[in-house]
Coordinates of C-alpha atoms in Angstrom, one line a residue:
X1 CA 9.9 -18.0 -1.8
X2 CA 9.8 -18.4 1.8
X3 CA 9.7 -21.7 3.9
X4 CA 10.3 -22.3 7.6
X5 CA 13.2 -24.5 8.0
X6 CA 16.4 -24.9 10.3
X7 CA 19.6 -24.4 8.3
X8 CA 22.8 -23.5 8.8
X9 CA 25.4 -21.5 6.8
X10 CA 26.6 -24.6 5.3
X11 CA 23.7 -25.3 3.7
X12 CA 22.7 -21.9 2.7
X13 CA 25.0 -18.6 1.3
X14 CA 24.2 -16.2 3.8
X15 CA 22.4 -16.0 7.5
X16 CA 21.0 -13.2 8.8
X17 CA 21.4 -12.9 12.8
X18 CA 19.7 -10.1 14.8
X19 CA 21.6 -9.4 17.6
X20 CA 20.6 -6.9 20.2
X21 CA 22.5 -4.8 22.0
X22 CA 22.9 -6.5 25.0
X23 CA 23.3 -9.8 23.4
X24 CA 26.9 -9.9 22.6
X25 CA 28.8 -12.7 23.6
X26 CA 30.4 -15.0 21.0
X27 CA 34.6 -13.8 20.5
X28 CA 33.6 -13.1 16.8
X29 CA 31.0 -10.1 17.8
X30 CA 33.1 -9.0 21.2
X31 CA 35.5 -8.1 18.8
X32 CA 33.3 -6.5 16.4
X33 CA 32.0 -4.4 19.5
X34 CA 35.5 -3.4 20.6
X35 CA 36.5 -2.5 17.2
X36 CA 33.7 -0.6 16.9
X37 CA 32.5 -2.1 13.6
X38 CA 28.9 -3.5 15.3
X39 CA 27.1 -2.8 18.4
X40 CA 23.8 -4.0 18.0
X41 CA 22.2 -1.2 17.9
X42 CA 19.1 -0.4 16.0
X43 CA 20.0 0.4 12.1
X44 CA 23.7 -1.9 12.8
X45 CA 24.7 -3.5 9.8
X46 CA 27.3 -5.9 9.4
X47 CA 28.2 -8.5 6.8
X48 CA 31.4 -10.9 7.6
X49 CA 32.7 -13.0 4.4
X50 CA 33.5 -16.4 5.2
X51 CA 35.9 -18.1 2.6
X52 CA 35.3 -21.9 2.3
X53 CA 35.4 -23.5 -1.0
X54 CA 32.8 -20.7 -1.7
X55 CA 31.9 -17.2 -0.1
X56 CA 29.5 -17.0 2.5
X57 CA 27.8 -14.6 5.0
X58 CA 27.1 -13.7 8.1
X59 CA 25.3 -10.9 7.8
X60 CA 24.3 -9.5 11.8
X61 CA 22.0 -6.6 11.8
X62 CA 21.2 -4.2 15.0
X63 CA 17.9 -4.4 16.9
X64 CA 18.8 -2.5 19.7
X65 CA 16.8 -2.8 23.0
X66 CA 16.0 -6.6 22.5
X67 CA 12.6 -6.3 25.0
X68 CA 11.4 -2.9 23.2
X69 CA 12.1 -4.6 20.2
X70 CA 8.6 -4.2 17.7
X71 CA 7.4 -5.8 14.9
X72 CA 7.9 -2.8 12.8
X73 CA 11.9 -2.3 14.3
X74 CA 12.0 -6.4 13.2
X75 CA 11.0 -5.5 9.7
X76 CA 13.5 -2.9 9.4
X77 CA 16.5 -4.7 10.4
X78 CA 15.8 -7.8 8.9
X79 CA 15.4 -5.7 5.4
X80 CA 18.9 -4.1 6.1
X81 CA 20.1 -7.3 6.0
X82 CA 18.5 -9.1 2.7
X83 CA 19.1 -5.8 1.0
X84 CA 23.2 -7.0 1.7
X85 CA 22.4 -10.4 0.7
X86 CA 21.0 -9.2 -2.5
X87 CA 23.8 -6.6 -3.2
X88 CA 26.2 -9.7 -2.4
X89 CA 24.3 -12.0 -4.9
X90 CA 23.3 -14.8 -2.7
X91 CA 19.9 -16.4 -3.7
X92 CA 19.5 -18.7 -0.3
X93 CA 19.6 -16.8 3.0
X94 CA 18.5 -18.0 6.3
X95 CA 17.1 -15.6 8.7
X96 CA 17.0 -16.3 12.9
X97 CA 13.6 -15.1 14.7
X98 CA 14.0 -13.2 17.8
X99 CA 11.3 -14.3 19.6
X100 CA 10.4 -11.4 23.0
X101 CA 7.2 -10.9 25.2
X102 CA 6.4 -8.2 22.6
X103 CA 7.0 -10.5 19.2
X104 CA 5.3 -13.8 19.4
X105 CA 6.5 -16.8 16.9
X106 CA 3.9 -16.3 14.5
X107 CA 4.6 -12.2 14.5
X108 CA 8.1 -12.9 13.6
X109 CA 6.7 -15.0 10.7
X110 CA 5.0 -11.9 9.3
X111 CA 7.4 -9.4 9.8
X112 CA 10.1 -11.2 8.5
X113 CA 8.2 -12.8 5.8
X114 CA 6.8 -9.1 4.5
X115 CA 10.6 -7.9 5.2
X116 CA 12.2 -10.3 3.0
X117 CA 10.2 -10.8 0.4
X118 CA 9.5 -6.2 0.1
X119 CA 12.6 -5.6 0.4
X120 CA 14.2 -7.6 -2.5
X121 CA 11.6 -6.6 -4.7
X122 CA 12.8 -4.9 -7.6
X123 CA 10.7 -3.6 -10.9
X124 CA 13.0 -4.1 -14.0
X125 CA 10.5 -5.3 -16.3
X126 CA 11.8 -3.7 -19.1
X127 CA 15.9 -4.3 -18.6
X128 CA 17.9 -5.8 -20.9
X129 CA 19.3 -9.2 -18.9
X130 CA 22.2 -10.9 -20.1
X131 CA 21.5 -13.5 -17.8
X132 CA 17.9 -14.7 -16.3
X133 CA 18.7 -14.2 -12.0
X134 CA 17.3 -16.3 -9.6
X135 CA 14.9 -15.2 -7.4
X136 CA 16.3 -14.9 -3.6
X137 CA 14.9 -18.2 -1.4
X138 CA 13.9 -17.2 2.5
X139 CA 14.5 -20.0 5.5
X140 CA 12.9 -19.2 8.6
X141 CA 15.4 -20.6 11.5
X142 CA 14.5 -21.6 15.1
X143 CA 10.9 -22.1 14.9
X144 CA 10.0 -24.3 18.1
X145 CA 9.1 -27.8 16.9
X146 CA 5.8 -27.3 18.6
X147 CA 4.7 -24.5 17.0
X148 CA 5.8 -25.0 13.1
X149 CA 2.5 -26.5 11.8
X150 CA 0.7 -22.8 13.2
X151 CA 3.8 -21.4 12.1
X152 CA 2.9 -22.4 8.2
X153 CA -0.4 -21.1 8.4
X154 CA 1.0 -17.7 9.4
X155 CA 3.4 -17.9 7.2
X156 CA 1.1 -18.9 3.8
X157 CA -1.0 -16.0 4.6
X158 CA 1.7 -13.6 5.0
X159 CA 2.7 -14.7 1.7
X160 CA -0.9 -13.2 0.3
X161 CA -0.4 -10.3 2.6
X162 CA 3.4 -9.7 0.6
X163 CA 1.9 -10.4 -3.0
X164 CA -1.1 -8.0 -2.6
X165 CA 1.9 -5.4 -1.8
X166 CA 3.8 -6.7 -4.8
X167 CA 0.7 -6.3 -6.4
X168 CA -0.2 -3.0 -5.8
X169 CA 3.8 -1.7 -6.7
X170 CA 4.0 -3.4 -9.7
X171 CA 0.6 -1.7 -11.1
X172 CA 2.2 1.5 -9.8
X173 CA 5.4 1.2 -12.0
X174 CA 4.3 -0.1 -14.9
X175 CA 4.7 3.4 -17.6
X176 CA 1.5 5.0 -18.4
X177 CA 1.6 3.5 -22.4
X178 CA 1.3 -0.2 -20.7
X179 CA -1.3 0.5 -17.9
X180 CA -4.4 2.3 -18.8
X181 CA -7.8 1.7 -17.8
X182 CA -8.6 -0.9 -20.3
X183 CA -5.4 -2.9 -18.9
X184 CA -5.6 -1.9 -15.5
X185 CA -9.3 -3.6 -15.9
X186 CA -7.4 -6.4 -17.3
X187 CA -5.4 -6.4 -14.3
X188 CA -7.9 -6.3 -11.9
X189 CA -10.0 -9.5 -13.4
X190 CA -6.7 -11.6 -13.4
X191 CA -5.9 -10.9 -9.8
X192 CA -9.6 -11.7 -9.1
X193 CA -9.5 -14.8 -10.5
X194 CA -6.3 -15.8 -8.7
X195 CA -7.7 -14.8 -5.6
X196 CA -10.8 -15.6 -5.4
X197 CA -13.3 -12.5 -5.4
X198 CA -15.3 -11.4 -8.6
X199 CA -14.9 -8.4 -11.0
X200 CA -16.9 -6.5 -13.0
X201 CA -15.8 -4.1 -15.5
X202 CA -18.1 -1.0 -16.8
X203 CA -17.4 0.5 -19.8
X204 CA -17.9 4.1 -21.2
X205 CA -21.4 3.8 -22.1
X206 CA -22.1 2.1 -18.9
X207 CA -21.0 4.5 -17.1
X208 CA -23.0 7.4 -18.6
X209 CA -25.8 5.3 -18.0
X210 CA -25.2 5.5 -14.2
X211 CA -25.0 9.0 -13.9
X212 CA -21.1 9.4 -13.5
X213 CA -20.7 12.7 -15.0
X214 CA -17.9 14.1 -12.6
X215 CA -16.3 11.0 -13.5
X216 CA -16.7 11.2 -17.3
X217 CA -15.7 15.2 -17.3
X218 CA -12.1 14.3 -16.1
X219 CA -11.5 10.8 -18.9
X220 CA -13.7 13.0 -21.6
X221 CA -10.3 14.0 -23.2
X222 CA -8.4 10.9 -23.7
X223 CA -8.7 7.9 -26.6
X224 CA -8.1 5.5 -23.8
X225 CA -11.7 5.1 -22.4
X226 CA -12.4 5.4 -18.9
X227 CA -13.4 2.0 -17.3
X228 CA -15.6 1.4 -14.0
X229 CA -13.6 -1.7 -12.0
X230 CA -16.2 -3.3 -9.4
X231 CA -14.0 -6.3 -7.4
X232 CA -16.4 -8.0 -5.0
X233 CA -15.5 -10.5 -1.9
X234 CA -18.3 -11.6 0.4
X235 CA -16.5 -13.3 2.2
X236 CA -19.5 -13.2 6.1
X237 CA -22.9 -14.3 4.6
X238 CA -24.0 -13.9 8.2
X239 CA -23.0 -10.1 8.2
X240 CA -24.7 -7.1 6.7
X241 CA -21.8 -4.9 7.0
X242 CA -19.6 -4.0 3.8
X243 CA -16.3 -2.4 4.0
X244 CA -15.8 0.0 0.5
X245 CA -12.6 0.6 -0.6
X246 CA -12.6 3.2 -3.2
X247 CA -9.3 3.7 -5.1
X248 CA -8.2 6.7 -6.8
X249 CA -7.3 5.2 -10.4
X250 CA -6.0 8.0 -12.4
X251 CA -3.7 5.8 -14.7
X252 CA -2.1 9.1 -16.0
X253 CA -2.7 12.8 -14.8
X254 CA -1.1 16.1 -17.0
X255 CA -3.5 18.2 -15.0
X256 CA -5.2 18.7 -18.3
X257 CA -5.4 22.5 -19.1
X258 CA -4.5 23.3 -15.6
X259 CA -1.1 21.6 -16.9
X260 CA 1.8 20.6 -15.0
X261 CA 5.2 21.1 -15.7
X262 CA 7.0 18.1 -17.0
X263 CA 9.1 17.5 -14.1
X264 CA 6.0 17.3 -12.0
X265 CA 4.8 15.1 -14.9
X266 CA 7.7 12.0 -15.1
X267 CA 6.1 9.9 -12.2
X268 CA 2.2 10.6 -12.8
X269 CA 1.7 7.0 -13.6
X270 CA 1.5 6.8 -9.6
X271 CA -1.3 8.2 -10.2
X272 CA -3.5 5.6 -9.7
X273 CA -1.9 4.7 -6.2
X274 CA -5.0 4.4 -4.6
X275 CA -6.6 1.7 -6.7
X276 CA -3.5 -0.3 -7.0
X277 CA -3.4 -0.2 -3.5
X278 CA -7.3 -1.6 -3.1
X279 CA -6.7 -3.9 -6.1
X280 CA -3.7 -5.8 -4.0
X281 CA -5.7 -5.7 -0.8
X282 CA -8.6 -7.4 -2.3
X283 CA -5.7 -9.6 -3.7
X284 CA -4.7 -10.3 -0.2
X285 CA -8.3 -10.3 1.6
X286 CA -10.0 -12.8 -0.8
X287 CA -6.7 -15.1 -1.2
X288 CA -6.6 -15.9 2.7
X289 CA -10.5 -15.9 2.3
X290 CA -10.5 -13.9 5.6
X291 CA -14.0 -13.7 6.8
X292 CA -15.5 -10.0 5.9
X293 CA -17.4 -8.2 2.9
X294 CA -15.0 -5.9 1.1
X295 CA -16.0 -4.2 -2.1
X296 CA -13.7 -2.0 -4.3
X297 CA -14.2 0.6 -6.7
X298 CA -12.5 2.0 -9.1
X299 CA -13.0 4.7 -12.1
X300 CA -10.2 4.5 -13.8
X301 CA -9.1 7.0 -17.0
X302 CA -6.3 9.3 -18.0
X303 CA -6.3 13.2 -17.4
X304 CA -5.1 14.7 -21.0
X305 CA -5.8 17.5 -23.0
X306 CA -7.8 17.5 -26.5
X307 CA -10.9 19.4 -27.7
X308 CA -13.6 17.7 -25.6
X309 CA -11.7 18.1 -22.6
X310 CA -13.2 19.5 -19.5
X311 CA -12.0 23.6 -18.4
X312 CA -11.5 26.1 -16.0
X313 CA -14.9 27.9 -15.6
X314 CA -16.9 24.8 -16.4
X315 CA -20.0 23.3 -14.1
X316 CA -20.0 20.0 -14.6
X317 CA -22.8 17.2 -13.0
X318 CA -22.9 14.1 -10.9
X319 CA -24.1 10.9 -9.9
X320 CA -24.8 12.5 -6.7
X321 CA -26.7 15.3 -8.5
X322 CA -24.9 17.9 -6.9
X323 CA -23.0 20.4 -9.3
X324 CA -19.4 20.9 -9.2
X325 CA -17.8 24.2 -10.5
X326 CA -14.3 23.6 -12.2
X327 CA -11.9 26.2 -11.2
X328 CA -8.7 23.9 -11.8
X329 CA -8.6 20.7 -13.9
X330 CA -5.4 19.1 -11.9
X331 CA -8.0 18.4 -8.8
X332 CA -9.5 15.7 -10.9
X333 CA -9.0 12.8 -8.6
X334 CA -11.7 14.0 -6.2
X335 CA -14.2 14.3 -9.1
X336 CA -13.6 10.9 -10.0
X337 CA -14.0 9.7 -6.2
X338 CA -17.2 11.5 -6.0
X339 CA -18.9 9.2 -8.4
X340 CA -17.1 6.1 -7.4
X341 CA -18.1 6.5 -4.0
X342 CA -21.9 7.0 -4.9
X343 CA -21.9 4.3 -7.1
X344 CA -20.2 1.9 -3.9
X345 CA -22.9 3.3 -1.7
X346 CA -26.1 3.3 -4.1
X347 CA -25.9 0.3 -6.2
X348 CA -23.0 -1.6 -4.0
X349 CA -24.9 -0.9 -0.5
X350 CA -21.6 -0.2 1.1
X351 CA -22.0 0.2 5.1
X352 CA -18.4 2.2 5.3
X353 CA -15.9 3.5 2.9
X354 CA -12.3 3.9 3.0
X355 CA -11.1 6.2 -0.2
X356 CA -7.5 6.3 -1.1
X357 CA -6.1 8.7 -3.3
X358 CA -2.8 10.3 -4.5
X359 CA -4.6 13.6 -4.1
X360 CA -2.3 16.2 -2.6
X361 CA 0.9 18.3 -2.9
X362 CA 0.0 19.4 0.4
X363 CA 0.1 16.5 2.2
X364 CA 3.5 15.8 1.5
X365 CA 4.1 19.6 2.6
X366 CA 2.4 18.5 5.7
X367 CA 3.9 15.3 6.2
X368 CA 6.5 14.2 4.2
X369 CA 6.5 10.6 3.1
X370 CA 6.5 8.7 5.8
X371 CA 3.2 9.8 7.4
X372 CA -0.9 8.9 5.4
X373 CA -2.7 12.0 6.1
X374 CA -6.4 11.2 7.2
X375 CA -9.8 12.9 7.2
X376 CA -12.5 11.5 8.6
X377 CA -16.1 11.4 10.1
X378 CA -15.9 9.0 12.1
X379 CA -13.1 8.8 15.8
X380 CA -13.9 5.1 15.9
X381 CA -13.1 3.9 12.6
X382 CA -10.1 6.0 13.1
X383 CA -9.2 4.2 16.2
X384 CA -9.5 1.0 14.0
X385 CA -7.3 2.3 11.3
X386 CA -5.1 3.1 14.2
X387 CA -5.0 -0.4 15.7
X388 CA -4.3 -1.8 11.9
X389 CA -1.4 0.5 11.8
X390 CA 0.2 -0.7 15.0
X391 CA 0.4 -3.8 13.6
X392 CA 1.5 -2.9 10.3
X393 CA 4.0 -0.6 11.3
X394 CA 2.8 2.5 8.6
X395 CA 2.3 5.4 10.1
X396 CA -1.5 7.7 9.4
X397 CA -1.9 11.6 10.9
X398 CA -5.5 12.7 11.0
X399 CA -6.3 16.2 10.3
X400 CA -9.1 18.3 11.6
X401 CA -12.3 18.3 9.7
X402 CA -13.8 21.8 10.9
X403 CA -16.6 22.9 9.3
X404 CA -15.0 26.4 8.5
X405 CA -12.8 24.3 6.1
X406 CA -15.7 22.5 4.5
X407 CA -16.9 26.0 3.6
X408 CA -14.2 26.5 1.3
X409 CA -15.7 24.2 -0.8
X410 CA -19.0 26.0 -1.5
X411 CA -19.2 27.5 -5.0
X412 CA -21.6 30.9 -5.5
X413 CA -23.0 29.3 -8.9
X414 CA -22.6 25.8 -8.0
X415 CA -23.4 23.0 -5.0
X416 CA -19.6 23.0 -5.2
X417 CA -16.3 24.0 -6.5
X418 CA -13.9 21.3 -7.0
X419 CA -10.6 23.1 -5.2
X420 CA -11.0 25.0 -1.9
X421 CA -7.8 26.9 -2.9
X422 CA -4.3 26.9 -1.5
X423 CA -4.6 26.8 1.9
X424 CA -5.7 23.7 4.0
X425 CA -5.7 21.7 0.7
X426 CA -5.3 18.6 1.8
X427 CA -8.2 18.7 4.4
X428 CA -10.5 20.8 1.7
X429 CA -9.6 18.1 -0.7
X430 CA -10.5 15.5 1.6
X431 CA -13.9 17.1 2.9
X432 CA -15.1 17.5 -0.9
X433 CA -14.8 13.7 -1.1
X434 CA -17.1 14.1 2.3
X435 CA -19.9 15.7 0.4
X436 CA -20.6 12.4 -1.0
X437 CA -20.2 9.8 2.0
X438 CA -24.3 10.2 2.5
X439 CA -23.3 10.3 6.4
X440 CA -22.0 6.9 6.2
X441 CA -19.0 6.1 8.3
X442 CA -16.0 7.4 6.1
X443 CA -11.9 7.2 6.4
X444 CA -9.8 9.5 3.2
X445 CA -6.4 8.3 3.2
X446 CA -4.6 10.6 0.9
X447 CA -1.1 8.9 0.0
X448 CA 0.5 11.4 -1.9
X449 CA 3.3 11.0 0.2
X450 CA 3.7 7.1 0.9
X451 CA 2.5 5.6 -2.4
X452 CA 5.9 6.7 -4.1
X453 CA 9.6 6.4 -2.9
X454 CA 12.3 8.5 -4.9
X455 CA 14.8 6.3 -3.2
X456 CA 15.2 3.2 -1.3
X457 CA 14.7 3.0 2.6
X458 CA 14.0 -0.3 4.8
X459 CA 11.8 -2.6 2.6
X460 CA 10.5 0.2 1.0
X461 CA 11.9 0.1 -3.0
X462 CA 12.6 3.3 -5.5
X463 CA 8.8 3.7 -7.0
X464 CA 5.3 2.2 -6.0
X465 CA 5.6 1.5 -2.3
X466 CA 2.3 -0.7 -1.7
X467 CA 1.3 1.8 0.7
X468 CA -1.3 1.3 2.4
X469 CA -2.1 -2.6 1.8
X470 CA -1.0 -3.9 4.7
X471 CA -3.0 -2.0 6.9
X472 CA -5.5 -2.1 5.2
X473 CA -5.6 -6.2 5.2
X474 CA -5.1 -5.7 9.3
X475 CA -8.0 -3.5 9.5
X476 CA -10.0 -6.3 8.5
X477 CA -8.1 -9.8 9.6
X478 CA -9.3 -12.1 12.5
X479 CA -7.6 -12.4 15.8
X480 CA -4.4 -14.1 15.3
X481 CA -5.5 -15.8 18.8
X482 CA -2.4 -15.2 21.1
X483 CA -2.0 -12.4 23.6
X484 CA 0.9 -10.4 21.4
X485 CA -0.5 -7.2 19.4
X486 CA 1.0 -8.1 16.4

């Protein structure tokens, strides 16, 4: 819970004060600086108990360079500081803007809004309590008086913007024997319904009927039946255009007989990354009922092992009609894209498609987890991805699409072979998803590296990160209206 209001530490148990570096001038933080203790530097962290008839908290966090501050260097301070609050178990905090000529009022709203409410986020569904805790309140302090009625509507659409990433990590965590496609489905309806956009759900027969044979290969082997998930928000009658976001929604992945080892198997419920990620955008885009067409798609089933399962060797079909040879069952998730994005484009009429998919080892190799690698036809959707991630502070790396790498994909008794090998993987794996795009502009976000956290870092929680919602959402909002990028 969040609400813009002026408080004070009496009436609240802990504030949160940026304080930049040259901004030092009350006794209290002189002596922190001379002491060493706090300097206001960026990643500064420091909590002061005040004894009353309770405990309270000061709690001043580093921003550094006040007029280089960003939005994104906002969020991470500010998330420093609740992460104290919550490891001091306070439940009311108040948190001071820092308004600059880069941040306006209504971008510290969102930052601090998607701060707070990420980085107390915690998933222990499935913990024992002894006792039921409250959930940590937010108070927005120094709002101008002027501004607080523009200041709520920023702030109640941030509050989508932070639920579609609750959203999307929640569906992450949850263990494989909860989520599966037929809940995942389930999933998907209710957030329709609460925000506003319609769902439809194909099932396995369904499915055949369309043609999805790359799609059926990879869920052939598993009782849980693979589900199509269709969420659509038209939300411009006037406009033609349709954004599709196609979402990688492998609720479980052994690699089938291409197994993985079990360590590489204890967190492949992220597997389906992608399509939580496009289910809590959709959350987020039809809740603030922004004006755009956005359509997702999502073909959702586990990778597992029986006797009908698909194998090395194998040439398998598709919606597209092309032919895939099968020379490794752990690069399902593209098969399952290929059919998902020709459904989007042939019976959806998508004008441009985003794909997001857990798809890679490599692209953590390449860039860690910090960094969405991106392949892509297409420099000036690119340079709107870019501009969405400016504002969103996460971070996307595109890699060349060459056509000497696309030619690793050709099979000699197929259209196509579904791995291009060891090398390049990341871009072959992205440029297979190409073959289907029908020309149309295309963006593959492959967030094998940002859609899971093995620890905690800024707002960014142990396990389904949200990655990349909140781009995503930007990539698509209207003009806030004031001069600030943000």
């Amino acid at each position: 819970m969040v609400n813009i209001k002026d408080v004070t530490l009496d009436e609240v148990q802990a504030l949160i004060v940026p304080i930049s570096e040259n901004d030092i001038q009350e006794k209290t933080l002189e002596a922190l600086k001379s002491s060493k203790a706090f300097s206001g530097k960026e990643g500064d962290v420091f909590v002061l108990p005040i004894v009353k008839e309770t405990v309270k908290y000061m709690i001043y966090v580093g921003i550094g360079n006040k007029e280089a501050l960003t939005a994104e260097g906002l969020r991470q301070a500010i998330a420093e500081g609740v992460k104290k609050a919550k490891a001091a178990k306070v439940t009311e905090v108040g948190i001071k803007l820092v308004v600059t000529d880069n941040i306006c009022v209504g971008g510290n709203v969102k930052a601090i809004t998607e701060a707070a409410l990420l980085a107390s986020y915690s998933f222990d569904e499935y913990k024992t309590k002894t006792e039921e805790e409250a959930p940590m309140k937010f108070y927005l302090v120094g709002v101008p008086a002027a501004k607080v009625e523009r200041a709520n509507e920023v702030l109640a659409a941030s509050l989508k913007v932070a639920e579609g990433v609750i959203i999307a990590r929640d569906l992450v965590n949850e263990p494989s024997n909860v989520l599966y496609p037929e809940t995942l489905a389930e999933k998907a309806v209710e957030v329709g319904k609460a925000a506003g956009c319609e769902v439809e759900v194909f099932d396995e027969k369904q499915i055949e009927a369309l043609g999805m044979k790359a799609f059926l290969a990879v869920g052939a082997s598993s009782e849980r039946k693979p589900k199509l998930i269709v969420m659509r928000y038209m939300g411009d009658a006037d406009s033609k255009e349709v954004l599709g976001l196609v979402g990688k929604g492998l609720t479980y992945d052994t690699g089938g007989y291409s197994l993985k080892p079990t360590d590489s198997m204890k967190t492949m419920q992220s597997d389906m990354g992608g399509a939580a990620a496009v289910i809590g955008a959709m959350s987020a885009i039809a809740g603030n009922k922004v004006k755009t067409n956005v359509i997702a798609v999502v073909a959702a089933c586990e990778n597992v092992i029986s006797g009908g399962s698909y194998k090395p060797g194998d040439i398998i079909g598709s919606m597209a009609g092309k032919t895939i040879e099968i020379l490794n069952t752990d690069a399902e998730g593209r098969l399952t894209l290929a059919d998902a994005i020709t459904y989007a484009i042939e019976k959806e009429k998508v004008t441009r498609i985003i794909d997001l998919a857990t798809l890679t080892g490599a692209a953590l190799v390449a860039l860690g987890t910090s960094t969405t690698a991106v392949v892509t036809n297409n420099e000036d959707f690119y340079k709107e991805l870019q501009a969405a991630a400016k504002k969103s502070g996460e971070q996307f790396w595109q890699l060349p699409a060459y056509k000497e790498y696309a030619k690793m994909n050709k099979s000699t008794v197929a259209d196509l072979k579904n791995t291009g090998g060891r090398l390049a993987g990341t871009i072959t794996a992205g440029l297979f998803i190409g073959e289907f795009v029908q020309d149309l502009p295309w963006l593959h976000l492959d967030i094998a590296g940002t859609a899971w956290a093995d620890s905690a870092e800024g707002y960014i929680t142990k396990g389904g990160t949200g990655a990349p919602v909140r781009t995503l959402y930007r990539l698509v909002e209207e003009p806030c209206g004031c001069h600030h990028n943000k």
